[in-house]
CSV table of C-alpha atoms in Angstrom, one decimal:
chain,number,residue,atom,x,y,z
E,53,MET,CA,-8.7,39.6,-33.2
E,54,LYS,CA,-5.7,39.2,-35.5
E,55,ARG,CA,-3.5,38.5,-32.5
E,56,TYR,CA,-5.9,35.9,-31.0
E,57,ILE,CA,-5.9,34.0,-34.3
E,58,SER,CA,-2.1,34.2,-34.7
E,59,MET,CA,-1.6,33.1,-31.1
E,60,LEU,CA,-3.9,30.1,-31.6
E,61,LEU,CA,-2.0,29.1,-34.8
E,62,LEU,CA,1.3,29.5,-32.9
E,63,THR,CA,-0.1,27.3,-30.1
E,64,ILE,CA,-1.0,24.6,-32.5
E,65,VAL,CA,2.4,24.7,-34.2
E,66,CYS,CA,4.2,24.5,-30.8
E,67,PHE,CA,2.0,21.7,-29.7
E,68,LEU,CA,2.8,19.7,-32.8
E,69,LEU,CA,6.5,20.4,-32.4
E,70,GLN,CA,6.3,19.5,-28.7
E,71,THR,CA,4.7,16.1,-29.2
E,72,SER,CA,6.2,15.0,-32.5
E,73,VAL,CA,9.7,16.6,-32.8
E,74,PHE,CA,11.1,17.3,-29.4
E,75,PRO,CA,10.6,13.8,-27.9
E,76,HIS,CA,13.4,12.9,-30.4
E,77,LEU,CA,15.6,15.7,-29.2
E,78,LYS,CA,15.8,14.8,-25.5
E,79,LEU,CA,18.9,15.8,-23.6
E,80,THR,CA,19.5,13.9,-20.4
E,81,ASN,CA,16.0,12.5,-20.7
E,82,VAL,CA,14.4,15.9,-20.6
E,83,MET,CA,12.8,18.0,-23.3
E,84,PRO,CA,12.0,21.7,-23.3
E,85,ASN,CA,8.5,22.8,-22.8
E,86,LEU,CA,7.5,25.0,-25.8
E,87,LEU,CA,3.9,25.4,-24.5
E,88,VAL,CA,5.1,27.2,-21.4
E,89,VAL,CA,7.3,29.4,-23.6
E,90,ILE,CA,4.4,30.4,-25.8
E,91,THR,CA,2.0,31.0,-22.8
E,92,SER,CA,4.5,33.0,-20.9
E,93,ALA,CA,5.4,35.0,-24.0
E,94,ALA,CA,1.8,35.7,-24.9
E,95,GLY,CA,1.1,36.9,-21.3
E,96,PHE,CA,4.2,39.0,-21.1
E,97,MET,CA,4.0,40.6,-24.5
E,98,TYR,CA,0.3,41.2,-24.9
E,99,GLY,CA,-1.2,41.2,-21.5
E,100,ARG,CA,-3.4,39.1,-19.2
E,101,LYS,CA,-6.2,38.3,-21.6
E,102,LEU,CA,-4.0,36.8,-24.3
E,103,GLY,CA,-2.0,35.0,-21.7
E,104,LEU,CA,-5.2,33.4,-20.5
E,105,PHE,CA,-6.3,32.6,-24.0
E,106,THR,CA,-3.1,30.9,-25.0
E,107,GLY,CA,-2.8,29.1,-21.7
E,108,PHE,CA,-6.3,27.8,-22.1
E,109,PHE,CA,-5.6,26.2,-25.5
E,110,CYS,CA,-2.2,24.8,-24.5
E,111,GLY,CA,-3.7,23.1,-21.5
E,112,ALA,CA,-6.8,22.0,-23.4
E,113,PHE,CA,-4.7,20.2,-26.1
E,114,ILE,CA,-2.6,18.4,-23.5
E,115,ASP,CA,-5.5,17.4,-21.4
E,116,LEU,CA,-7.8,16.3,-24.2
E,117,LEU,CA,-5.1,14.2,-25.9
E,118,TYR,CA,-3.0,12.9,-23.1
E,119,SER,CA,-4.4,13.2,-19.6
E,120,SER,CA,-7.0,11.1,-18.0
E,121,VAL,CA,-8.5,14.0,-16.1
E,122,VAL,CA,-9.4,17.1,-18.1
E,123,GLY,CA,-8.7,20.4,-16.4
E,124,VAL,CA,-5.5,20.1,-14.5
E,125,SER,CA,-3.2,21.3,-17.3
E,126,ILE,CA,-5.7,24.0,-18.3
E,127,PHE,CA,-5.6,25.2,-14.7
E,128,ILE,CA,-1.8,25.4,-14.6
E,129,TYR,CA,-1.3,27.0,-18.0
E,130,VAL,CA,-4.1,29.6,-17.4
E,131,LEU,CA,-2.4,30.6,-14.2
E,132,ILE,CA,1.0,30.9,-15.9
E,133,GLY,CA,-0.5,33.0,-18.7
E,134,TYR,CA,-2.3,35.3,-16.3
E,135,CYS,CA,0.7,35.8,-13.9
E,136,ASN,CA,2.9,36.6,-16.8
E,137,GLY,CA,0.3,39.1,-18.0
E,138,MET,CA,0.5,40.9,-14.8
E,139,ILE,CA,4.1,42.0,-15.5
E,140,ASN,CA,3.2,43.1,-19.0
E,141,LYS,CA,4.1,46.6,-18.1
E,142,LEU,CA,7.7,45.6,-17.8
E,143,TYR,CA,7.7,44.6,-21.4
E,144,PHE,CA,10.2,46.3,-23.5
E,145,LYS,CA,11.0,45.0,-26.9
E,146,ASP,CA,14.8,45.1,-26.9
E,147,ASP,CA,15.2,43.5,-23.6
E,148,LEU,CA,15.4,39.8,-23.4
E,149,ALA,CA,16.6,39.4,-19.8
E,150,ILE,CA,13.3,40.0,-18.0
E,151,PRO,CA,11.1,37.8,-20.2
E,152,LEU,CA,13.6,35.0,-20.0
E,153,PHE,CA,13.7,35.3,-16.2
E,154,ALA,CA,9.9,35.3,-16.2
E,155,LEU,CA,10.0,32.2,-18.4
E,156,ALA,CA,12.4,30.4,-16.2
E,157,ILE,CA,10.2,31.1,-13.1
E,158,SER,CA,7.1,30.1,-15.1
E,159,ASP,CA,8.6,26.8,-16.1
E,160,LEU,CA,9.7,26.0,-12.6
E,161,ALA,CA,6.2,26.9,-11.4
E,162,TYR,CA,4.7,24.6,-14.0
E,163,GLY,CA,7.0,21.7,-13.0
E,164,PHE,CA,6.1,22.3,-9.3
E,165,LEU,CA,2.4,22.4,-9.9
E,166,TYR,CA,2.5,19.4,-12.1
E,167,TYR,CA,4.4,17.5,-9.5
E,168,VAL,CA,1.9,18.5,-6.8
E,169,CYS,CA,-1.1,17.6,-8.9
E,170,TYR,CA,0.1,14.3,-10.3
E,171,PHE,CA,2.9,13.0,-8.2
E,172,LEU,CA,2.6,14.3,-4.6
E,173,MET,CA,-1.1,13.2,-4.7
E,174,ARG,CA,0.1,9.6,-5.3
E,175,GLY,CA,2.5,9.7,-2.4
E,176,ARG,CA,5.8,10.4,-4.3
E,177,LEU,CA,7.4,12.6,-1.7
E,178,GLU,CA,11.0,13.0,-2.9
E,179,ILE,CA,10.5,16.5,-4.2
E,180,LEU,CA,14.2,17.3,-4.2
E,181,VAL,CA,15.0,14.3,-6.6
E,182,TYR,CA,12.3,15.5,-9.0
E,183,LEU,CA,13.6,19.0,-8.7
E,184,ILE,CA,17.1,18.1,-9.6
E,185,GLN,CA,16.3,15.5,-12.2
E,186,VAL,CA,13.3,16.9,-14.0
E,187,MET,CA,12.4,20.5,-13.1
E,188,ILE,CA,15.7,22.3,-13.2
E,189,PRO,CA,17.0,20.6,-16.4
E,190,GLU,CA,13.7,21.3,-18.1
E,191,MET,CA,13.9,24.9,-16.9
E,192,ILE,CA,17.4,25.4,-18.4
E,193,TYR,CA,16.5,23.8,-21.7
E,194,THR,CA,13.3,25.7,-22.0
E,195,THR,CA,14.9,29.0,-21.3
E,196,VAL,CA,17.5,28.4,-24.1
E,197,ILE,CA,14.8,27.4,-26.5
E,198,GLY,CA,12.8,30.5,-25.3
E,199,ILE,CA,15.4,32.8,-26.7
E,200,PHE,CA,14.7,31.6,-30.2
E,201,ILE,CA,10.9,31.7,-29.8
E,202,TYR,CA,11.0,35.2,-28.4
E,203,LYS,CA,13.2,36.3,-31.4
E,204,PHE,CA,10.7,34.7,-33.7
E,205,MET,CA,7.7,36.3,-32.0
E,206,HIS,CA,9.3,39.7,-32.2
E,207,TRP,CA,9.9,39.2,-35.9
E,208,LEU,CA,6.3,38.1,-36.3
E,209,GLU,CA,5.1,41.1,-34.4
E,210,GLU,CA,7.0,43.4,-36.7
E,211,LYS,CA,5.6,41.8,-39.8
E,212,MET,CA,2.1,42.0,-38.5
E,213,TYR,CA,2.2,45.5,-37.1
E,214,PRO,CA,5.0,47.4,-38.8
E,215,GLU,CA,6.1,50.5,-36.8
E,216,GLN,CA,4.7,53.6,-38.2
E,217,GLU,CA,6.3,56.9,-38.0
E,218,ILE,CA,3.9,59.4,-36.8
E,219,PRO,CA,4.4,62.8,-38.2
E,220,LEU,CA,4.4,65.6,-35.7
E,221,GLY,CA,2.5,68.8,-36.2
E,222,LYS,CA,-0.4,68.9,-38.6
E,223,GLY,CA,-2.6,70.3,-36.0
E,224,GLU,CA,-2.2,67.4,-33.7
E,225,ALA,CA,0.8,68.8,-31.8
E,226,GLU,CA,-1.1,68.9,-28.6
E,227,LYS,CA,-1.4,65.1,-28.8
E,228,GLN,CA,2.2,64.4,-29.5
E,229,ASP,CA,3.2,63.5,-26.0
E,230,THR,CA,0.8,60.5,-26.2
E,231,TYR,CA,2.9,59.0,-29.0
E,232,HIS,CA,6.2,57.4,-28.7
E,233,VAL,CA,8.8,59.8,-30.1
E,234,VAL,CA,10.4,57.9,-33.0
O,811,MET,CA,-12.8,60.4,-32.9
O,812,ARG,CA,-15.1,57.4,-32.4
O,813,LYS,CA,-15.8,56.5,-28.9
O,814,LYS,CA,-15.1,52.9,-27.8
O,815,THR,CA,-18.3,51.0,-27.3
O,816,LYS,CA,-16.6,47.6,-26.7
O,817,ILE,CA,-17.6,45.9,-23.5
O,818,THR,CA,-14.5,45.1,-21.5
O,819,ILE,CA,-14.3,42.6,-18.8
O,820,ASP,CA,-11.6,42.7,-16.2
O,821,PRO,CA,-9.3,39.7,-16.9
O,822,LYS,CA,-9.5,38.9,-13.2
O,823,TYR,CA,-13.1,37.7,-13.7
O,824,ILE,CA,-12.2,35.7,-16.8
O,825,LEU,CA,-9.4,34.0,-14.8
O,826,ALA,CA,-11.8,33.2,-12.0
O,827,ALA,CA,-14.4,31.9,-14.5
O,828,VAL,CA,-11.8,29.7,-16.3
O,829,LEU,CA,-10.5,28.3,-13.1
O,830,VAL,CA,-13.9,27.3,-11.9
O,831,PHE,CA,-14.6,25.8,-15.3
O,832,CYS,CA,-11.4,23.7,-14.9
O,833,VAL,CA,-12.5,22.3,-11.6
O,834,VAL,CA,-16.0,21.4,-13.0
O,835,LEU,CA,-14.4,19.9,-16.1
O,836,GLY,CA,-12.1,17.9,-13.9
O,837,VAL,CA,-14.9,16.5,-11.9
O,838,ILE,CA,-17.0,15.7,-15.0
O,839,SER,CA,-14.1,14.0,-16.7
O,840,TYR,CA,-13.3,12.0,-13.7
O,841,ARG,CA,-16.8,11.0,-12.7
O,842,PHE,CA,-18.3,10.5,-16.2
O,843,GLU,CA,-15.5,9.5,-18.3
O,844,ASP,CA,-17.6,8.5,-21.3
O,845,LYS,CA,-19.2,11.9,-21.5
O,846,MET,CA,-15.9,13.5,-22.5
O,847,THR,CA,-15.2,11.0,-25.3
O,848,PRO,CA,-16.7,13.1,-28.1
O,849,ILE,CA,-14.7,16.2,-27.2
O,850,ARG,CA,-11.6,14.1,-26.8
O,851,SER,CA,-12.0,12.4,-30.2
O,852,ALA,CA,-12.8,15.8,-31.8
O,853,ALA,CA,-9.5,17.2,-30.6
O,854,GLY,CA,-7.7,14.0,-31.5
O,855,ASN,CA,-9.1,13.9,-35.0
O,856,ALA,CA,-8.0,17.4,-35.6
O,857,MET,CA,-4.5,17.0,-34.2
O,858,ILE,CA,-3.4,13.4,-35.1
O,859,PRO,CA,-3.2,13.8,-38.9
O,860,MET,CA,-1.0,16.9,-38.5
O,861,GLN,CA,1.2,15.1,-35.9
O,862,LYS,CA,1.5,12.1,-38.3
O,863,GLY,CA,3.0,14.4,-40.9
O,864,ILE,CA,5.3,16.2,-38.6
O,865,ASN,CA,6.5,13.1,-36.9
O,866,SER,CA,8.4,12.0,-40.0
O,867,ILE,CA,10.3,15.3,-39.7
O,868,GLY,CA,11.0,14.5,-36.1
O,869,ARG,CA,12.4,11.1,-37.0
O,870,LYS,CA,14.6,12.5,-39.6
O,871,LEU,CA,15.9,15.1,-37.2
O,872,SER,CA,16.5,12.5,-34.6
O,873,ASP,CA,18.5,10.4,-37.0
O,874,ARG,CA,20.6,13.5,-37.8
O,875,PHE,CA,21.0,14.2,-34.2
O,876,ASP,CA,22.1,10.7,-33.5
O,877,TYR,CA,24.4,10.8,-36.5
O,878,PHE,CA,26.5,13.6,-35.2
O,879,THR,CA,26.6,12.5,-31.6
O,880,THR,CA,27.5,9.0,-32.3
O,881,MET,CA,29.7,9.3,-35.4
O,882,LYS,CA,33.0,9.0,-33.5
O,883,LYS,CA,31.7,6.2,-31.3
O,884,THR,CA,30.5,4.4,-34.4
O,885,VAL,CA,33.9,4.4,-36.1
O,886,ASP,CA,35.5,2.8,-33.0
O,887,GLU,CA,32.7,0.4,-32.6
O,888,ASN,CA,32.9,-0.7,-36.2
O,889,LYS,CA,36.5,-1.8,-35.8
O,890,LYS,CA,35.7,-3.7,-32.7
O,891,LEU,CA,32.6,-5.3,-34.3
O,892,LYS,CA,34.5,-6.5,-37.3
O,893,LYS,CA,36.8,-8.4,-35.0
O,894,GLU,CA,33.9,-9.8,-33.1
O,895,ILE,CA,32.1,-11.0,-36.3
O,896,ALA,CA,34.9,-13.4,-37.0
O,897,GLU,CA,34.8,-14.8,-33.5
O,898,LEU,CA,31.0,-15.0,-33.5
O,899,SER,CA,30.5,-16.8,-36.7
O,900,ALA,CA,32.7,-19.5,-35.4
O,901,GLU,CA,30.7,-19.6,-32.2
O,902,ASN,CA,27.5,-19.5,-34.1
O,903,LYS,CA,28.0,-22.9,-35.6
O,904,LEU,CA,28.3,-24.3,-32.2
O,905,LEU,CA,25.3,-22.6,-31.0
O,906,GLN,CA,23.1,-23.8,-33.8
O,907,GLN,CA,23.7,-27.3,-32.5
O,908,ASP,CA,22.5,-26.2,-29.1
O,909,LYS,CA,19.4,-24.6,-30.6
O,910,TYR,CA,17.8,-28.0,-31.3
O,911,GLU,CA,18.2,-28.8,-27.7
O,912,LEU,CA,16.7,-25.5,-26.6
O,913,ASP,CA,13.7,-25.9,-28.8
O,914,ASN,CA,12.8,-29.1,-27.0
O,915,PHE,CA,13.1,-27.3,-23.7
O,916,ARG,CA,10.8,-24.5,-25.0
O,917,LYS,CA,8.2,-27.1,-25.7
O,918,LEU,CA,8.3,-28.1,-22.1
O,919,TYR,CA,7.7,-24.6,-21.0
O,920,ASP,CA,4.8,-24.3,-23.3
O,921,LEU,CA,4.8,-20.6,-22.6
O,922,ASP,CA,6.5,-19.3,-25.7
O,923,GLU,CA,4.2,-21.1,-27.9
O,924,GLN,CA,1.2,-19.5,-26.3
O,925,TYR,CA,3.0,-16.2,-26.7
O,926,ALA,CA,3.6,-16.6,-30.4
O,927,GLY,CA,0.0,-17.7,-30.8
O,928,TYR,CA,-1.5,-14.3,-29.7
O,929,PRO,CA,-2.9,-12.5,-32.7
O,930,LYS,CA,-1.1,-9.3,-33.3
O,931,VAL,CA,-1.5,-6.0,-35.3
O,932,ALA,CA,1.5,-3.8,-36.1
O,933,ALA,CA,1.2,-0.1,-35.4
O,934,ARG,CA,3.4,2.9,-35.7
O,935,VAL,CA,4.1,5.3,-32.8
O,936,ILE,CA,2.9,8.8,-33.9
O,937,ASN,CA,4.1,10.9,-31.0
O,938,GLY,CA,5.2,11.1,-27.4
O,939,ASP,CA,4.0,12.8,-24.3
O,940,PRO,CA,4.4,16.6,-24.3
O,941,THR,CA,5.5,16.6,-20.6
O,942,ASN,CA,8.6,15.3,-19.0
O,943,TRP,CA,6.5,13.6,-16.4
O,944,ASN,CA,4.6,10.9,-18.1
O,945,ASN,CA,5.2,8.2,-20.6
O,946,ILE,CA,2.2,8.0,-22.7
O,947,PHE,CA,2.2,7.8,-26.5
O,948,ILE,CA,-0.2,7.5,-29.4
O,949,ILE,CA,-0.3,4.9,-32.1
O,950,ASP,CA,-1.8,5.1,-35.5
O,951,LYS,CA,-4.4,2.3,-35.2
O,952,GLY,CA,-7.8,2.5,-33.6
O,953,THR,CA,-11.2,0.8,-33.5
O,954,ASP,CA,-11.1,0.7,-37.3
O,955,ASP,CA,-8.4,-1.9,-37.0
O,956,GLY,CA,-10.1,-3.9,-34.3
O,957,LEU,CA,-8.3,-2.4,-31.3
O,958,LYS,CA,-10.0,-2.2,-27.9
O,959,LYS,CA,-9.3,-0.7,-24.6
O,960,ASN,CA,-7.0,-2.8,-22.3
O,961,MET,CA,-5.2,-4.6,-25.2
O,962,ASN,CA,-1.5,-5.3,-24.5
O,963,VAL,CA,1.2,-3.6,-26.6
O,964,MET,CA,4.5,-5.2,-27.3
O,965,ALA,CA,7.7,-4.3,-29.2
O,966,GLY,CA,10.2,-7.0,-30.2
O,967,ASP,CA,9.5,-9.6,-27.6
O,968,GLY,CA,8.8,-7.5,-24.6
O,969,LEU,CA,5.9,-5.8,-23.0
O,970,VAL,CA,5.5,-2.1,-23.8
O,971,GLY,CA,2.3,-1.1,-22.2
O,972,ILE,CA,-1.5,-1.2,-22.4
O,973,ILE,CA,-4.1,0.7,-24.4
O,974,THR,CA,-5.9,3.1,-22.1
O,975,GLU,CA,-8.0,4.9,-24.6
O,976,VAL,CA,-9.1,4.0,-28.1
O,977,ASN,CA,-10.6,6.1,-30.9
O,978,LYS,CA,-11.5,5.6,-34.5
O,979,SER,CA,-8.1,6.1,-35.9
O,980,TYR,CA,-5.7,6.2,-33.0
O,981,ALA,CA,-5.1,4.8,-29.6
O,982,LYS,CA,-3.4,6.0,-26.5
O,983,VAL,CA,-0.9,3.7,-24.9
O,984,ARG,CA,0.5,3.9,-21.4
O,985,SER,CA,3.9,2.3,-21.2
O,986,ILE,CA,5.0,0.2,-18.2
O,987,ILE,CA,7.7,2.8,-17.3
O,988,ASP,CA,5.0,5.4,-16.7
O,989,ASP,CA,5.0,6.5,-13.1
O,990,ASP,CA,1.3,5.5,-12.8
O,991,SER,CA,1.7,2.0,-14.2
O,992,ASN,CA,1.5,-1.2,-12.2
O,993,VAL,CA,1.8,-4.7,-13.7
O,994,TYR,CA,1.4,-8.0,-12.0
O,995,GLY,CA,4.5,-10.1,-12.9
O,996,THR,CA,5.8,-13.6,-12.2
O,997,VAL,CA,9.4,-14.7,-11.9
O,998,LEU,CA,9.6,-17.3,-14.6
O,999,LYS,CA,11.9,-19.6,-12.7
O,1000,ASN,CA,9.9,-20.2,-9.6
O,1001,SER,CA,6.5,-18.6,-10.3
O,1002,GLU,CA,6.9,-16.1,-7.5
O,1003,ASN,CA,4.5,-13.2,-7.9
O,1004,CYS,CA,5.5,-9.6,-7.8
O,1005,ILE,CA,4.4,-6.1,-8.8
O,1006,VAL,CA,6.3,-4.2,-11.5
O,1007,SER,CA,5.6,-0.4,-11.2
O,1008,GLY,CA,7.0,2.4,-13.3
O,1009,ASN,CA,9.1,5.0,-11.7
O,1010,LEU,CA,10.1,8.3,-13.2
O,1011,VAL,CA,13.2,8.8,-11.1
O,1012,ARG,CA,14.6,5.3,-11.5
O,1013,MET,CA,14.0,5.4,-15.3
O,1014,LYS,CA,17.1,7.7,-15.6
O,1015,ASP,CA,19.1,4.6,-14.8
O,1016,GLY,CA,17.1,2.5,-17.2
O,1017,VAL,CA,15.3,0.5,-14.5
O,1018,ILE,CA,11.9,0.4,-12.8
O,1019,ASP,CA,10.7,-0.9,-9.5
O,1020,VAL,CA,9.8,-4.5,-8.5
O,1021,THR,CA,8.0,-5.0,-5.2
O,1022,GLY,CA,6.2,-7.6,-3.2
O,1023,ILE,CA,8.4,-10.7,-3.8
O,1024,ASP,CA,8.2,-13.2,-0.9
O,1025,GLY,CA,10.8,-12.5,1.7
O,1026,ASN,CA,12.1,-16.0,2.0
O,1027,VAL,CA,12.9,-16.9,-1.6
O,1028,GLU,CA,16.3,-16.3,-3.2
O,1029,ILE,CA,16.3,-15.2,-6.8
O,1030,GLU,CA,19.5,-14.5,-8.6
O,1031,ASP,CA,20.1,-11.4,-10.7
O,1032,GLY,CA,18.9,-11.6,-14.3
O,1033,ALA,CA,15.9,-13.7,-13.6
O,1034,GLU,CA,13.2,-13.2,-16.2
O,1035,ILE,CA,9.9,-11.6,-15.2
O,1036,VAL,CA,6.8,-12.2,-17.3
O,1037,THR,CA,3.3,-11.0,-16.9
O,1038,SER,CA,1.3,-13.0,-14.4
O,1039,GLN,CA,-1.8,-15.2,-14.6
O,1040,ILE,CA,-3.4,-13.2,-11.8
O,1041,SER,CA,-3.3,-9.9,-13.7
O,1042,ASP,CA,-6.7,-8.9,-14.9
O,1043,LYS,CA,-5.5,-6.8,-17.8
O,1044,TYR,CA,-2.3,-8.3,-19.0
O,1045,LEU,CA,-2.2,-11.6,-20.9
O,1046,PRO,CA,0.0,-14.1,-19.2
O,1047,GLY,CA,3.6,-15.0,-20.2
O,1048,ILE,CA,4.7,-11.8,-21.9
O,1049,LEU,CA,8.3,-11.0,-21.1
O,1050,VAL,CA,8.6,-7.7,-19.1
O,1051,GLY,CA,12.3,-7.6,-18.2
O,1052,TYR,CA,15.1,-8.9,-16.0
O,1053,LEU,CA,15.3,-8.7,-12.3
O,1054,ARG,CA,18.3,-7.4,-10.3
O,1055,GLY,CA,19.3,-6.0,-7.0
O,1056,LEU,CA,16.8,-7.9,-4.9
O,1057,LYS,CA,16.8,-7.0,-1.2
O,1058,LYS,CA,14.5,-7.0,1.8
O,1059,ASP,CA,12.3,-3.9,1.9
O,1060,SER,CA,11.4,-1.8,5.0
O,1061,SER,CA,8.6,-4.1,6.1
O,1062,ASN,CA,11.1,-7.0,6.3
O,1063,ILE,CA,8.4,-9.3,5.0
O,1064,THR,CA,8.7,-8.9,1.3
O,1065,GLN,CA,11.6,-8.1,-1.0
O,1066,GLU,CA,12.1,-5.4,-3.6
O,1067,GLY,CA,14.4,-4.9,-6.5
O,1068,TYR,CA,14.8,-3.4,-9.9
O,1069,LEU,CA,13.7,-4.5,-13.3
O,1070,THR,CA,15.5,-3.7,-16.6
O,1071,PRO,CA,12.9,-3.7,-19.3
O,1072,VAL,CA,13.6,-5.7,-22.5
O,1073,VAL,CA,12.2,-2.9,-24.7
O,1074,ASP,CA,14.2,0.2,-25.5
O,1075,PHE,CA,11.7,2.9,-24.7
O,1076,SER,CA,13.8,5.8,-25.9
O,1077,ASN,CA,13.4,4.9,-29.6
O,1078,LEU,CA,10.1,3.2,-30.1
O,1079,ASP,CA,8.9,3.2,-33.7
O,1080,MET,CA,6.9,0.1,-34.4
O,1081,VAL,CA,4.9,-1.7,-31.8
O,1082,PHE,CA,2.6,-4.8,-31.9
O,1083,VAL,CA,-0.8,-4.8,-30.4
O,1084,ILE,CA,-2.1,-8.1,-29.2
O,1085,THR,CA,-5.7,-8.1,-30.4
O,1086,GLU,CA,-7.0,-10.2,-27.6
O,1087,VAL,CA,-8.4,-8.8,-24.4
O,1088,LYS,CA,-7.9,-10.8,-21.2
O,1089,ASP,CA,-11.2,-12.1,-20.3
O,1090,SER,CA,-11.6,-11.0,-16.7
O,1091,ALA,CA,-15.4,-11.4,-16.7
O,1092,GLU,CA,-15.0,-14.4,-14.4
O,1093,LEU,CA,-12.8,-12.4,-12.1
O,1094,GLU,CA,-15.3,-9.5,-12.0
O,1095,GLU,CA,-18.1,-11.9,-11.1
O,1096,MET,CA,-16.0,-13.3,-8.3
O,1097,LEU,CA,-15.4,-9.8,-6.9
O,1098,LYS,CA,-19.1,-8.9,-6.9
């Protein structure tokens, strides 16, 4: 429960930054997508359910405030959260390579799905142009920002759930292989 | 040890449920737009005040960002500008004489007077679009200040966009450079009609598309395009931008070109909303 609340708060903070601060920090007309970072991170770090949960709220905020049709962004973000949750088993705290790779793929997938839903449907067929001008720059920028957000989330995780040393013995020796050896 | 009694649902089913929910929501919001308004405004009312607060931080950051990136440029520019000021002030005196003449011409056009006569309300841009795909922003005035849907938005002396959704304390504006936007325009010089449509790809070069100009007319680069009489949402005579690069399109019947908007969309801060909705009731009756 604590995690759900903290993820919701983090989503709100990211949404505010995304809409109010990052439009001023555009590079080559492109800004990073914090909401994909947070959705991907939630799925990857905490599993499918939290990925779904975070994705749902990210999509809902965007749809309710900015889109004419409600549901498309929710659809995309929920899928991203869920798919990242599926590789939750690969999560290992000290390794940033896999999550960042997953994030890059997620952002590319987001760009592609958004293109299909809103642009391809209106007959804008030049997918390569959109790929080069929007999706790939966004992916790179997002991945760079993602490093900082992952660091921040690891720090938050440590504050919320400090690692406890579990004493061995004390009559529970038979269970020791279920714990991580510290 | 306590046994777990929590009911656990496989996330697969939650996913399926949410996806179905999305489709239903999409259909509802598309078909019955007004049914969604309470939910939308609830989300808006929760978010907008927070965004207002953070936006000021964003602006400060943006200023800092600009400060560092443009410092060197500014120093060079400053030297050049000082030289220019001397030249310009001399020129200015000459121009002032011309101005009287120009004012007379303006009266002939009668257009600009109409333009200045539109009642306006100033509004501040709160935030931009969270995606890289659209160009929608939110302003801090709503129905409380007399805004309505389909009111035109300007900045400086050029068209910015149109209000697509209005709430108690905020309104959503779709700018003309948004990929989904289409505006009926008129070339000021020869009243030739055209369609100005936003284009995400072209916007990187600072231009948007102009299509549908008659194939036989010749219009030189830099011709002014204003909003047209025949548009049912945009008031006539608002400057949109300048035309260039006109050439025959693939159909060989009409011509297409590019339009450089007058407004600098990258740094919108204050905008003016014209509090007059184009009365298209007549038009609607004709269409019935």
